[in-house]
GROMACS .gro file of C-alpha atoms in nm:
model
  442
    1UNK     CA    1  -1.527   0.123  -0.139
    2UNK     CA    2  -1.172   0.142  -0.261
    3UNK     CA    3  -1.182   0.531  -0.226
    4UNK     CA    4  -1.273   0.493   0.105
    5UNK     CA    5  -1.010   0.244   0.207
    6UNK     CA    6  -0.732   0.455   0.018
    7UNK     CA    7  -0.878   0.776   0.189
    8UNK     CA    8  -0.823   0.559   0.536
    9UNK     CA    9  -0.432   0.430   0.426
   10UNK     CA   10  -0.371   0.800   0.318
   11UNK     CA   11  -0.366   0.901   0.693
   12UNK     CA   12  -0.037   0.706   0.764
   13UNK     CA   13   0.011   0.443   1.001
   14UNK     CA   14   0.069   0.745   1.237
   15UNK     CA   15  -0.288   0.863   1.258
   16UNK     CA   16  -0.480   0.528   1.145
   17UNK     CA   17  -0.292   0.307   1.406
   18UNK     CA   18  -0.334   0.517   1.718
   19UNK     CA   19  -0.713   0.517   1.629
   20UNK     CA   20  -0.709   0.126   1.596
   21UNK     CA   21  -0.488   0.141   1.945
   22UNK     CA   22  -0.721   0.397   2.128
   23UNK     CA   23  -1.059   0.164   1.984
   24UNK     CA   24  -0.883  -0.180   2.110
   25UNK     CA   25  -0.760   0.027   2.430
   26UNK     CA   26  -1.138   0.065   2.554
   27UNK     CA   27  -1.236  -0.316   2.474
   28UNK     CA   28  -0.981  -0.421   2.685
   29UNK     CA   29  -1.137  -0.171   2.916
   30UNK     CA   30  -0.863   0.089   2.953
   31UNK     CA   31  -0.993   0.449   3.137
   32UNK     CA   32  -1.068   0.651   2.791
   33UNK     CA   33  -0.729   0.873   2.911
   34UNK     CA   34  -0.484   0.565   2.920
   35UNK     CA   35  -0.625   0.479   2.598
   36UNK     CA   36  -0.594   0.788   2.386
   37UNK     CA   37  -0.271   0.845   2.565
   38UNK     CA   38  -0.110   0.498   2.438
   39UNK     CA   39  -0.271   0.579   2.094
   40UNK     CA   40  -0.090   0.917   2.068
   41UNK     CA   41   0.223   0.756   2.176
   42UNK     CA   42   0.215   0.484   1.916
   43UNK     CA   43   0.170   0.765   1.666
   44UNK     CA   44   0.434   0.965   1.791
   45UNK     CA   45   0.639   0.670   1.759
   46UNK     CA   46   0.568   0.557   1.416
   47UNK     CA   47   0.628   0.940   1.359
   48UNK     CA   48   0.965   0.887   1.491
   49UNK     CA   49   1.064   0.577   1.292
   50UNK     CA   50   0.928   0.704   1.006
   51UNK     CA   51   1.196   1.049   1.025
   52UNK     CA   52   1.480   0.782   1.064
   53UNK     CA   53   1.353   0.548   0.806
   54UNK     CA   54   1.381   0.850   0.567
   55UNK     CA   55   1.687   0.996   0.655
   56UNK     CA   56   1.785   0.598   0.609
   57UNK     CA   57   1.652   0.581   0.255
   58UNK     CA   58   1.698   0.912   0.132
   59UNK     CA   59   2.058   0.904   0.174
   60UNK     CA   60   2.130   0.538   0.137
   61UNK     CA   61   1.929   0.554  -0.225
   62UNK     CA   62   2.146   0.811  -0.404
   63UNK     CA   63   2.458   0.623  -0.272
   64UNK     CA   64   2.322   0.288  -0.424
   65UNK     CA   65   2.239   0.474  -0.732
   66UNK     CA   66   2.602   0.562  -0.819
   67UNK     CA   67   2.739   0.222  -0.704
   68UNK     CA   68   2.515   0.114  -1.013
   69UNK     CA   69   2.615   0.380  -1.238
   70UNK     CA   70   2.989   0.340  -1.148
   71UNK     CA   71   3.016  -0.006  -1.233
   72UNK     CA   72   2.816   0.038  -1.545
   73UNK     CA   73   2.568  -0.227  -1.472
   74UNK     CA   74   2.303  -0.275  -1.760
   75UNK     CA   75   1.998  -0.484  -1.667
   76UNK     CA   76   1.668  -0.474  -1.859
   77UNK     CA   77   1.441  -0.544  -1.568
   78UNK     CA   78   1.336  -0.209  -1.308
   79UNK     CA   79   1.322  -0.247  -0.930
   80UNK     CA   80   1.077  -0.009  -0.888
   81UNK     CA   81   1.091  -0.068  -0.504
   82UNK     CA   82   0.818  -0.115  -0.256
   83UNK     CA   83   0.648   0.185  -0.273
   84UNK     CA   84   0.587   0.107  -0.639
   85UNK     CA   85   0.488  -0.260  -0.549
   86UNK     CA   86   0.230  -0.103  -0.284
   87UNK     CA   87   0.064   0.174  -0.477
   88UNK     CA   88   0.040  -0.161  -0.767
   89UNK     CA   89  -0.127  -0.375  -0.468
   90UNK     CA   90  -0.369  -0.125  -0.353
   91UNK     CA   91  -0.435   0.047  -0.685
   92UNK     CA   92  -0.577  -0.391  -0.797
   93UNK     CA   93  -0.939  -0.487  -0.755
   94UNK     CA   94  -0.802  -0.742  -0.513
   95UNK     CA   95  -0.646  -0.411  -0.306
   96UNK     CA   96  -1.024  -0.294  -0.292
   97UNK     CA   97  -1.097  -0.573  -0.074
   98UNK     CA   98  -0.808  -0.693   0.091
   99UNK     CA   99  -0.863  -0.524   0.455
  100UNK     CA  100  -1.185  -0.673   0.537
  101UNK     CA  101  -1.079  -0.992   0.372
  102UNK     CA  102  -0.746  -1.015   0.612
  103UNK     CA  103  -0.929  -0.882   0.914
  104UNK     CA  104  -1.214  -1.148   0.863
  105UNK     CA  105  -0.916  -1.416   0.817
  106UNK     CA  106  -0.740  -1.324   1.125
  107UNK     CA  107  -1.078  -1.335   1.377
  108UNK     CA  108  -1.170  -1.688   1.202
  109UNK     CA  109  -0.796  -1.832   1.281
  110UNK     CA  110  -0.800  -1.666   1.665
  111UNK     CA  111  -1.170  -1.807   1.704
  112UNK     CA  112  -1.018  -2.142   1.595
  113UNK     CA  113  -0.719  -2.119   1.796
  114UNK     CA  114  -0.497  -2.109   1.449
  115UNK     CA  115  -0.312  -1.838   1.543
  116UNK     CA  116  -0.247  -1.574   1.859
  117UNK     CA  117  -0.167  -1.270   1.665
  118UNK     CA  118  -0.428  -1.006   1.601
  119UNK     CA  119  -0.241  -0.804   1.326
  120UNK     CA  120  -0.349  -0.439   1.324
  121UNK     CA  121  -0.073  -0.330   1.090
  122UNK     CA  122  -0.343  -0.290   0.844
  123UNK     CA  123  -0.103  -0.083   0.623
  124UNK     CA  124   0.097  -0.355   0.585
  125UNK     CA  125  -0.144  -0.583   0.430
  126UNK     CA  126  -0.064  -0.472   0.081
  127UNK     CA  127   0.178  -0.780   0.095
  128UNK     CA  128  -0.114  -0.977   0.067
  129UNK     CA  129  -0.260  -0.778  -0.182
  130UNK     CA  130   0.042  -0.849  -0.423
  131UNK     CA  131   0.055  -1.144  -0.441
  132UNK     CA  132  -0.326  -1.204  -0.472
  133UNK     CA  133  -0.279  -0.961  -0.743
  134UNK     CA  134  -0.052  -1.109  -0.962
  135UNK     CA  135  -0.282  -1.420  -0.959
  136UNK     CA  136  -0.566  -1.233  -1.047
  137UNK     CA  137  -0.370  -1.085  -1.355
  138UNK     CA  138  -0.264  -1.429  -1.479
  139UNK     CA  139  -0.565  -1.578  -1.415
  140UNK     CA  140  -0.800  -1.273  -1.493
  141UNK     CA  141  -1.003  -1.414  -1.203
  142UNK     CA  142  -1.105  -1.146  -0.903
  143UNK     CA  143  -1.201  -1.469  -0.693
  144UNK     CA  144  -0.861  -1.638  -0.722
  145UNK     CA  145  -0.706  -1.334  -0.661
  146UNK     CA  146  -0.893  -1.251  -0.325
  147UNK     CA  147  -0.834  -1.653  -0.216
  148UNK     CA  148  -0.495  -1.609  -0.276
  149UNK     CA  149  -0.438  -1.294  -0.070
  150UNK     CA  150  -0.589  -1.438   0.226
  151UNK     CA  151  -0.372  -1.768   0.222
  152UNK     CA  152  -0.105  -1.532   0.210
  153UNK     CA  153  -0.275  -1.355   0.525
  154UNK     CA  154  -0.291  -1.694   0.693
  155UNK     CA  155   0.052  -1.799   0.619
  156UNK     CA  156   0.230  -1.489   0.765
  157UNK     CA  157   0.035  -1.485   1.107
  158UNK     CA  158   0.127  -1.878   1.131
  159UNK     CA  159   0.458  -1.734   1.084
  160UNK     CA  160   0.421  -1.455   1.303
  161UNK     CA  161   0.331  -1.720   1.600
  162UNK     CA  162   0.634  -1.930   1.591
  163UNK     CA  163   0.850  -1.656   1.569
  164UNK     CA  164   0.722  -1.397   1.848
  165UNK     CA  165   0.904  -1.595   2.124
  166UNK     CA  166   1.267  -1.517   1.946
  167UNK     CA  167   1.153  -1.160   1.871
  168UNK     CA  168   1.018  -1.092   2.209
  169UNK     CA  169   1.311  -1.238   2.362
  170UNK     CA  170   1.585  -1.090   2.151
  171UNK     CA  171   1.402  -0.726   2.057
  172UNK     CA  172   1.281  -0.692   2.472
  173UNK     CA  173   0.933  -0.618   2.296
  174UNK     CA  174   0.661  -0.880   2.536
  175UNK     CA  175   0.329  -0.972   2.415
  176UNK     CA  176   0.460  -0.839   2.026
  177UNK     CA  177   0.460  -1.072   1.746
  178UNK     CA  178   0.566  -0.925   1.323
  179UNK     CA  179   0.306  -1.022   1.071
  180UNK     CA  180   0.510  -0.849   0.802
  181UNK     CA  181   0.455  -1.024   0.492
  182UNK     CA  182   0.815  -0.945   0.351
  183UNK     CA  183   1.001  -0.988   0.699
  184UNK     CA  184   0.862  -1.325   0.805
  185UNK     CA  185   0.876  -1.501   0.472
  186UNK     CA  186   1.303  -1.552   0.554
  187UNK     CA  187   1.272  -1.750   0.851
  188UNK     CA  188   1.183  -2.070   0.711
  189UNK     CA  189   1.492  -2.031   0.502
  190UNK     CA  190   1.734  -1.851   0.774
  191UNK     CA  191   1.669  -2.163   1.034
  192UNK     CA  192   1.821  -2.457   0.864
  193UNK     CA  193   2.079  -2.215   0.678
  194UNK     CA  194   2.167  -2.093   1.037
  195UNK     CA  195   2.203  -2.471   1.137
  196UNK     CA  196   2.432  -2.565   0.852
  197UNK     CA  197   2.631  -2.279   0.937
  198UNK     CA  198   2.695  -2.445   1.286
  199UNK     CA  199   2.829  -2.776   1.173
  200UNK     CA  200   3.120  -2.581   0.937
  201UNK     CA  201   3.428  -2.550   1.117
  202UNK     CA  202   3.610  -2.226   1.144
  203UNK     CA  203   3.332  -2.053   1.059
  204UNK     CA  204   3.105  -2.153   1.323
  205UNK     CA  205   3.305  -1.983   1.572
  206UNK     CA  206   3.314  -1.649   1.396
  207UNK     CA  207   3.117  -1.400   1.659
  208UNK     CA  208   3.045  -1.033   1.487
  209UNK     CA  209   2.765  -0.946   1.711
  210UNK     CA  210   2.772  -0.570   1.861
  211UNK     CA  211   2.843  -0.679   2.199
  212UNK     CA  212   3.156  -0.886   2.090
  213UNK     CA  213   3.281  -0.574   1.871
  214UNK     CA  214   3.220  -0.356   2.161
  215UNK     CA  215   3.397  -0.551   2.384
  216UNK     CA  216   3.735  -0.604   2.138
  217UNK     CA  217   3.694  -0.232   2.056
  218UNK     CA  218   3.574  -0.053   2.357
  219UNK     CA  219   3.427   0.312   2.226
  220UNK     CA  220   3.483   0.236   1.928
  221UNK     CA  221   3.258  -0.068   1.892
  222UNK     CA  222   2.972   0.148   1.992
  223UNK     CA  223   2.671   0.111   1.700
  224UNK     CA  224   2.711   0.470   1.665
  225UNK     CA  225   3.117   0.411   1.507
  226UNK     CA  226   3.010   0.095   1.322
  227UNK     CA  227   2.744   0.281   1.152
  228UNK     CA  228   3.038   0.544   1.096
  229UNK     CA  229   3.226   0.356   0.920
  230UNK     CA  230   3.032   0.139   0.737
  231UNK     CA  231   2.888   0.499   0.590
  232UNK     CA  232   3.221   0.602   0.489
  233UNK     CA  233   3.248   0.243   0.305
  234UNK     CA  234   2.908   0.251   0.101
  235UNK     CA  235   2.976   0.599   0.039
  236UNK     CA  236   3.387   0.493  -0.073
  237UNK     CA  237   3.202   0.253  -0.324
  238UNK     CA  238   2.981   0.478  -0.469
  239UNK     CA  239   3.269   0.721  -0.528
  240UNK     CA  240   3.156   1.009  -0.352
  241UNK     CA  241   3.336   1.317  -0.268
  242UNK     CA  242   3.471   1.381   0.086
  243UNK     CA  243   3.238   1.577   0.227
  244UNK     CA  244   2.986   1.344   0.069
  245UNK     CA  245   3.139   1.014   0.211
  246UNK     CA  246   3.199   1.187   0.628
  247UNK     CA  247   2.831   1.314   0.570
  248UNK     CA  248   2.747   0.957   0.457
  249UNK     CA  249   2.876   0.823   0.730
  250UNK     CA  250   2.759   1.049   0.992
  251UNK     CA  251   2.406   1.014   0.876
  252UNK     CA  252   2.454   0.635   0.916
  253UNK     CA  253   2.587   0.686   1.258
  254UNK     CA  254   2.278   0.889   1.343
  255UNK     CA  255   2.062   0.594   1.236
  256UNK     CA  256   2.205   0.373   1.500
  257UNK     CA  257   2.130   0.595   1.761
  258UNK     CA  258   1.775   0.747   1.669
  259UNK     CA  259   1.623   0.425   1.562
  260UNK     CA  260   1.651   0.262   1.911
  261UNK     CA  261   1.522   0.548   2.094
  262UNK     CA  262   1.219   0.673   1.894
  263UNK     CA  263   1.106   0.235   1.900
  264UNK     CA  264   1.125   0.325   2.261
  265UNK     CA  265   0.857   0.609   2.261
  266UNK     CA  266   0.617   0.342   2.083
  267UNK     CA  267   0.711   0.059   2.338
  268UNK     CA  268   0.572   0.319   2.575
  269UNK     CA  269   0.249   0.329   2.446
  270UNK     CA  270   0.226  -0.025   2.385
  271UNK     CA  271   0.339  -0.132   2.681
  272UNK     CA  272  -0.031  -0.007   2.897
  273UNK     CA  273  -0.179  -0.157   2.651
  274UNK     CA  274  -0.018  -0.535   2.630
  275UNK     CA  275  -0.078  -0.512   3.001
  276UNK     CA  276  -0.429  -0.429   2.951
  277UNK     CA  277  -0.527  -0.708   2.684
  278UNK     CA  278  -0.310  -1.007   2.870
  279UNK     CA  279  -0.525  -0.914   3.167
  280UNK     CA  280  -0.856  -0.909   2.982
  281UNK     CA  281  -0.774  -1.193   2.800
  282UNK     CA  282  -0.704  -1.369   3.152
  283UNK     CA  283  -1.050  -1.298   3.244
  284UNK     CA  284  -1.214  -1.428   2.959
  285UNK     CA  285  -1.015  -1.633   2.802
  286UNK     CA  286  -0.789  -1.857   3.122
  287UNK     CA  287  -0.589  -2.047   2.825
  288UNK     CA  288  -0.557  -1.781   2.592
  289UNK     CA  289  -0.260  -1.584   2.532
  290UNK     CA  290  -0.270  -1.291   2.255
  291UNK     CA  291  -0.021  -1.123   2.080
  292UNK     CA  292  -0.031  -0.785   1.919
  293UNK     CA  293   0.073  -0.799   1.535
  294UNK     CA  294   0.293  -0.483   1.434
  295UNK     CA  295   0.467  -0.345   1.132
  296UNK     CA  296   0.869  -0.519   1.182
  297UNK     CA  297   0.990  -0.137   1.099
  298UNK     CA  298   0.955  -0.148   1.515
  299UNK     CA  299   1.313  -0.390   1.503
  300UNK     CA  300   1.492  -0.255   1.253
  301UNK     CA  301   1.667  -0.012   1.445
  302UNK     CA  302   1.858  -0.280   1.629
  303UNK     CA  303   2.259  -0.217   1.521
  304UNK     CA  304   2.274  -0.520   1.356
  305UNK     CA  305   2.036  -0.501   1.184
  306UNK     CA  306   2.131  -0.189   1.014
  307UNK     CA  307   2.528  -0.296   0.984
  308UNK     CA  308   2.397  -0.641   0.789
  309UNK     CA  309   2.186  -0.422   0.572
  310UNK     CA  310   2.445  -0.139   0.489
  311UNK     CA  311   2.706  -0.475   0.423
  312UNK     CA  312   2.433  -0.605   0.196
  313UNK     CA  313   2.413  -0.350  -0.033
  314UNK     CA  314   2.710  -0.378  -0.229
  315UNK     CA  315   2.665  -0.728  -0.212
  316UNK     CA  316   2.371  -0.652  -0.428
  317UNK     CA  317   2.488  -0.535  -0.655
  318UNK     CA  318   2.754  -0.738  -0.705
  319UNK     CA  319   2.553  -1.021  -0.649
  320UNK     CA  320   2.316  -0.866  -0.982
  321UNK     CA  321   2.569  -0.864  -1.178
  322UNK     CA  322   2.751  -1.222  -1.131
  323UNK     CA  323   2.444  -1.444  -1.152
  324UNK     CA  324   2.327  -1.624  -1.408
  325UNK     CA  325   2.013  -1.601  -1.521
  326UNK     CA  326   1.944  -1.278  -1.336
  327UNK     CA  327   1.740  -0.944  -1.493
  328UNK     CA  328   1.653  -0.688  -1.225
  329UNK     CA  329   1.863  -0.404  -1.188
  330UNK     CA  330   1.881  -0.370  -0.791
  331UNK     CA  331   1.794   0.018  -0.733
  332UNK     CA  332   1.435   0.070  -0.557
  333UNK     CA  333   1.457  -0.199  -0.271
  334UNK     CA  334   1.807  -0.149  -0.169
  335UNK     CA  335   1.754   0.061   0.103
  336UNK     CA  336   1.438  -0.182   0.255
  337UNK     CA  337   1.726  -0.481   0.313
  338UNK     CA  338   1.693  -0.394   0.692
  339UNK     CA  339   1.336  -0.553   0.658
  340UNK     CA  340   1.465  -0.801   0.510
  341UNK     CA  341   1.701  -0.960   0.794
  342UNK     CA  342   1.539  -0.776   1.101
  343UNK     CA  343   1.374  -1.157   1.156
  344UNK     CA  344   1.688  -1.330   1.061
  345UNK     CA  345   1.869  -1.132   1.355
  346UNK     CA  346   1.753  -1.318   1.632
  347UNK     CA  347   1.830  -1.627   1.440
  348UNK     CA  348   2.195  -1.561   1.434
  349UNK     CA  349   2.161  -1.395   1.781
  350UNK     CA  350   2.285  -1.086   1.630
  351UNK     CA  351   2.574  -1.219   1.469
  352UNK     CA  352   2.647  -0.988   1.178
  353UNK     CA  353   2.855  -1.217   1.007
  354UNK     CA  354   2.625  -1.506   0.992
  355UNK     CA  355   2.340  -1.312   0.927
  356UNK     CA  356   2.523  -1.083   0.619
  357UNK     CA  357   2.637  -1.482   0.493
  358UNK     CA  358   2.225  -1.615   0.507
  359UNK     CA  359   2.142  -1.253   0.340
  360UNK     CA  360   2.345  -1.283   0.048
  361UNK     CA  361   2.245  -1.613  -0.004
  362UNK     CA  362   1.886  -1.550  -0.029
  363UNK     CA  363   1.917  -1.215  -0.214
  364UNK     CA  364   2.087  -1.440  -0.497
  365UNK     CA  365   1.771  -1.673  -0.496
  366UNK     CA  366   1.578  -1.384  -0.430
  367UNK     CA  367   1.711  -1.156  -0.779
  368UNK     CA  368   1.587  -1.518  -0.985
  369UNK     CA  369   1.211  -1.510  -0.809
  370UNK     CA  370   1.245  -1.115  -0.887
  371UNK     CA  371   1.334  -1.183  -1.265
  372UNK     CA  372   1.053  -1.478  -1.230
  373UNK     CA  373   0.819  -1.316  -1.133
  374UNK     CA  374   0.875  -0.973  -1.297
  375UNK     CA  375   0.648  -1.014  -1.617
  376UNK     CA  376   0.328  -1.096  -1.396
  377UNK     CA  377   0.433  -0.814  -1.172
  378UNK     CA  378   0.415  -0.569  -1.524
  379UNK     CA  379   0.093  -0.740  -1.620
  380UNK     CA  380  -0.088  -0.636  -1.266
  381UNK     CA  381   0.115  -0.308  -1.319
  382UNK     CA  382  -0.081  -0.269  -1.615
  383UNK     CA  383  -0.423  -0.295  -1.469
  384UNK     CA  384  -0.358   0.016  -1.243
  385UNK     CA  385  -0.256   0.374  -1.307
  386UNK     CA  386   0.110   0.280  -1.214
  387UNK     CA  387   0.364   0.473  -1.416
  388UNK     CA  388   0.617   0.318  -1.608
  389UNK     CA  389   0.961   0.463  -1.519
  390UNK     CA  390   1.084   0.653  -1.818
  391UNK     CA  391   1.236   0.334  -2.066
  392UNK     CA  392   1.090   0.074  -1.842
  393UNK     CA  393   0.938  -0.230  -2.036
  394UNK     CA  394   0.908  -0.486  -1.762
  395UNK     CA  395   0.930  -0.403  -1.342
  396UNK     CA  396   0.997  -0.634  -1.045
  397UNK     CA  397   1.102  -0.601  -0.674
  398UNK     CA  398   1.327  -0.729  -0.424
  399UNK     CA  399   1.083  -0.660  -0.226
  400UNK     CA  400   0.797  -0.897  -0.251
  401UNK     CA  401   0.882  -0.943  -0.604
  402UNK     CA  402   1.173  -1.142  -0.481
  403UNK     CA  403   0.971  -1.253  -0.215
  404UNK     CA  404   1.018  -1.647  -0.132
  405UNK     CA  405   0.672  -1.686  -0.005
  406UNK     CA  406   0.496  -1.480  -0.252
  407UNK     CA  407   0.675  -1.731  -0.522
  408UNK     CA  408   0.544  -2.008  -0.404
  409UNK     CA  409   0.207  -1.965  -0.313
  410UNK     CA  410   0.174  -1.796  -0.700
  411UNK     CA  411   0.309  -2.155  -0.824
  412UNK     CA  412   0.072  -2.321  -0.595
  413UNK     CA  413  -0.188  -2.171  -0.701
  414UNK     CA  414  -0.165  -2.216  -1.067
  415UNK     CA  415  -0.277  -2.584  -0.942
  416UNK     CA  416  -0.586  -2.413  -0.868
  417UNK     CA  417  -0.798  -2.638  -0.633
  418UNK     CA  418  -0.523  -2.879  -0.511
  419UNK     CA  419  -0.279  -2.581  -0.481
  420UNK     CA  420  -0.527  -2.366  -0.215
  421UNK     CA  421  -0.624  -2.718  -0.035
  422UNK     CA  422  -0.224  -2.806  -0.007
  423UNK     CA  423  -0.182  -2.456   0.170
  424UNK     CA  424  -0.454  -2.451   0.372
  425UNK     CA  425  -0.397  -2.798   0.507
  426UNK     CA  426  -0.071  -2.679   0.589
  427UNK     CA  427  -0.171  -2.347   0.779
  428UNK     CA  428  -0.429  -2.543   0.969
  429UNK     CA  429  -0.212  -2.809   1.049
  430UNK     CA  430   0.096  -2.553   1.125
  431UNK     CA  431  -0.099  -2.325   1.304
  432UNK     CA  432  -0.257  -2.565   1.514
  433UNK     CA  433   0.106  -2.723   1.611
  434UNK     CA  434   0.253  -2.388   1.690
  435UNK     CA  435  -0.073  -2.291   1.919
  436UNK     CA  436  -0.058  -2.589   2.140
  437UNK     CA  437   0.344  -2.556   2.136
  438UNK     CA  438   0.374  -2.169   2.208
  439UNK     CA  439   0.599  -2.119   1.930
  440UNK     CA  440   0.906  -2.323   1.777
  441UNK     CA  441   1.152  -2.065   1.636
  442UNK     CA  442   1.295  -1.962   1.986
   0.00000   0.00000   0.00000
């Protein structure tokens, strides 16, 4: 069974989604045509976001790296990053399992009007598989581990519910909500930060949105400049060369302007589709309303998204470095930040400054969950064919390992039976409230 699932994630959310898209296309009785079309769209899309996310990483990483090196940072705990943390979740027992399990979750909480979101980012549910596998390793129980992994499930499509009115409003993406298990687990914290941040004087007023640059600027508030310059900052900081910094920043300026327009080619594809379900759902269902759960890599192109992540990154590292108490050497994650504040964004309305202040704050909390969690993270490391990086004792993750959510529900559930009926009240009694009130994070 876990060969087969693996053979099925191996494909890429660029050939596995549009088959998911083209299969839900014809039960919401799209022509075969429409529905293959939309499919193939959505694939050519996540094609699309993919390139960028690359040419993102791939230069951003090496620029991080030297940062490091150049201010000699020594830290005895790896971030291994999240491809690490996925091929840990999905190489567990509790990865065998974990599709079916979410799947089976999600139709149970839409039967029982829990939640709206059906959440075919199936790739993505290796969130939920890492965190139901570091409670398997501690507890050496399979069961635990597969309970856990579907309260995490639960959780993030409660989550995904009373956000998708703020993410449909600010993104322009209707009928979408984000399941992402490493996106959505902020917003509980960015809220009431974002709140506090209103009743401090001075600093409330401070607007850094790209609308407000561009209009101080004029051309040269465009996303395309900021990501320009920012470039040439990161790439100022980790010492490069000229050509190396211009090319730096070029590359970043290409970001800002190819993420928004391959998310478009997908929003093409979705968009028949939304249509299609909101009507079937009308005829079925007259007080239903559905959402369609996607991977959050569809926002992340937004510019400031990007500029808060490029800010963060220094911020890092400096923020490694200065804490107390802190072990993880930032390296592997750096360059997923954008995931991490693409649901803060509409929070701060797109305010860079507020949402780079709520970042750095919860990357510091975040690098002490990381350094938490990290020797449960080696032991489920252990129980797969993971490789050690070369001199690496003990791995974490910004990722999930730093992961706010994933933190507490592995505390909770070292209660054992109290711990899974505390969170499952709380879904059900969450999930209800944000079903009958359409969502409360607008």
């Amino acid at each position: 069974m876990q060969a087969a699932i693996q053979y099925l994630l191996n494909l890429g959310a660029q050939v596995f989604l549009p088959i998911i898209i083209f299969i839900m296309g014809l039960i919401f009785k799209q022509k075969p045509g429409k529905a293959f079309k939309s499919g193939l769209l959505i694939g050519i899309g996540f094609v699309g976001i993919n390139l960028v996310l690359n040419l993102l990483v791939s230069n951003l990483g090496p620029a991080a790296k030297a940062m490091i090196d150049n201010f000699g940072i020594s830290l005895n705990i790896i971030d291994v990053g999240w491809p690490a943390s996925a091929a840990i979740a999905y190489g567990t027992k509790v990865g065998a399992f974990v599709i079916p399990i979410v799947l089976l979750v999600n139709v149970v909480m839409i039967f029982f009007k829990l939640t709206k979101t059906l959440n075919v980012d199936i790739w993505n549910y290796w969130h939920f598989a890492f965190t139901g596998s570091l409670v398997a390793a501690v507890t050496n129980s399979l069961t635990w581990g597969l309970i856990t992994a579907a309260l995490n499930a639960a959780i993030v499509l409660v989550l995904a519910d009373w956000t998708a009115p703020m993410v449909q409003k600010f993104y322009n993406i209707p009928n979408i909500s984000l399941p992402h298990g490493f996106s959505a687990a902020y917003v509980p914290i960015a809220i009431p930060l974002n709140a506090m941040i209103d009743k401090i004087p001075v600093i409330n007023d401070i607007e850094l949105d790209p609308e407000t640059i561009q209009e101080k600027f004029g051309v040269f508030g465009e996303p395309i400049f900021m990501g320009l310059v920012l470039g040439i900052i990161v790439g100022m900081l980790a010492q490069y060369s000229i050509p190396q910094i211009l090319n730096l920043g070029v590359t970043m300026a290409a970001v800002m302007l190819l993420f928004p327009r391959v998310v478009k080619i997908l929003m093409e594809g979705l968009t028949p589709l939304s249509e299609s379900a909101k009507k079937y759902m009308r005829e079925k269902f007259q007080d239903r309303e559905f959402y369609i759960g996607l991977d959050s890599a569809i926002a992340i192109g937004h510019p400031s998204a990007i500029s808060t992540a490029l800010i963060l990154v220094p911020l890092t590292i400096f923020l490694a470095v200065i804490i107390p108490g802190n072990g993880v050497l930032p390296f592997g994650d750096l360059a997923t930040l954008p995931f991490m504040v693409v649901m803060i964004i509409p929070i701060t309305k797109g305010n860079i400054f507020r949402s780079t202040l709520i970042g750095a704050i919860i990357i510091g909390v975040g690098l002490l969950i990381a350094t938490n969690l990290a020797p449960m993270i080696t032991s489920a490391a252990k129980t797969t064919s993971f490789e050690f990086p070369e001199g690496a004792n003990i791995i974490s993750s910004i990722c999930d390992g730093g992961n706010p959510l994933t933190w507490l529900i592995v505390k909770f559930m070292n209660l054992g039976v109290i711990g899974v009926g505390i969170i499952a009240i709380a879904v059900v009694g969450f999930g209800y409230y944000i079903y009958r009130n359409k969502g409360a994070a607008a």
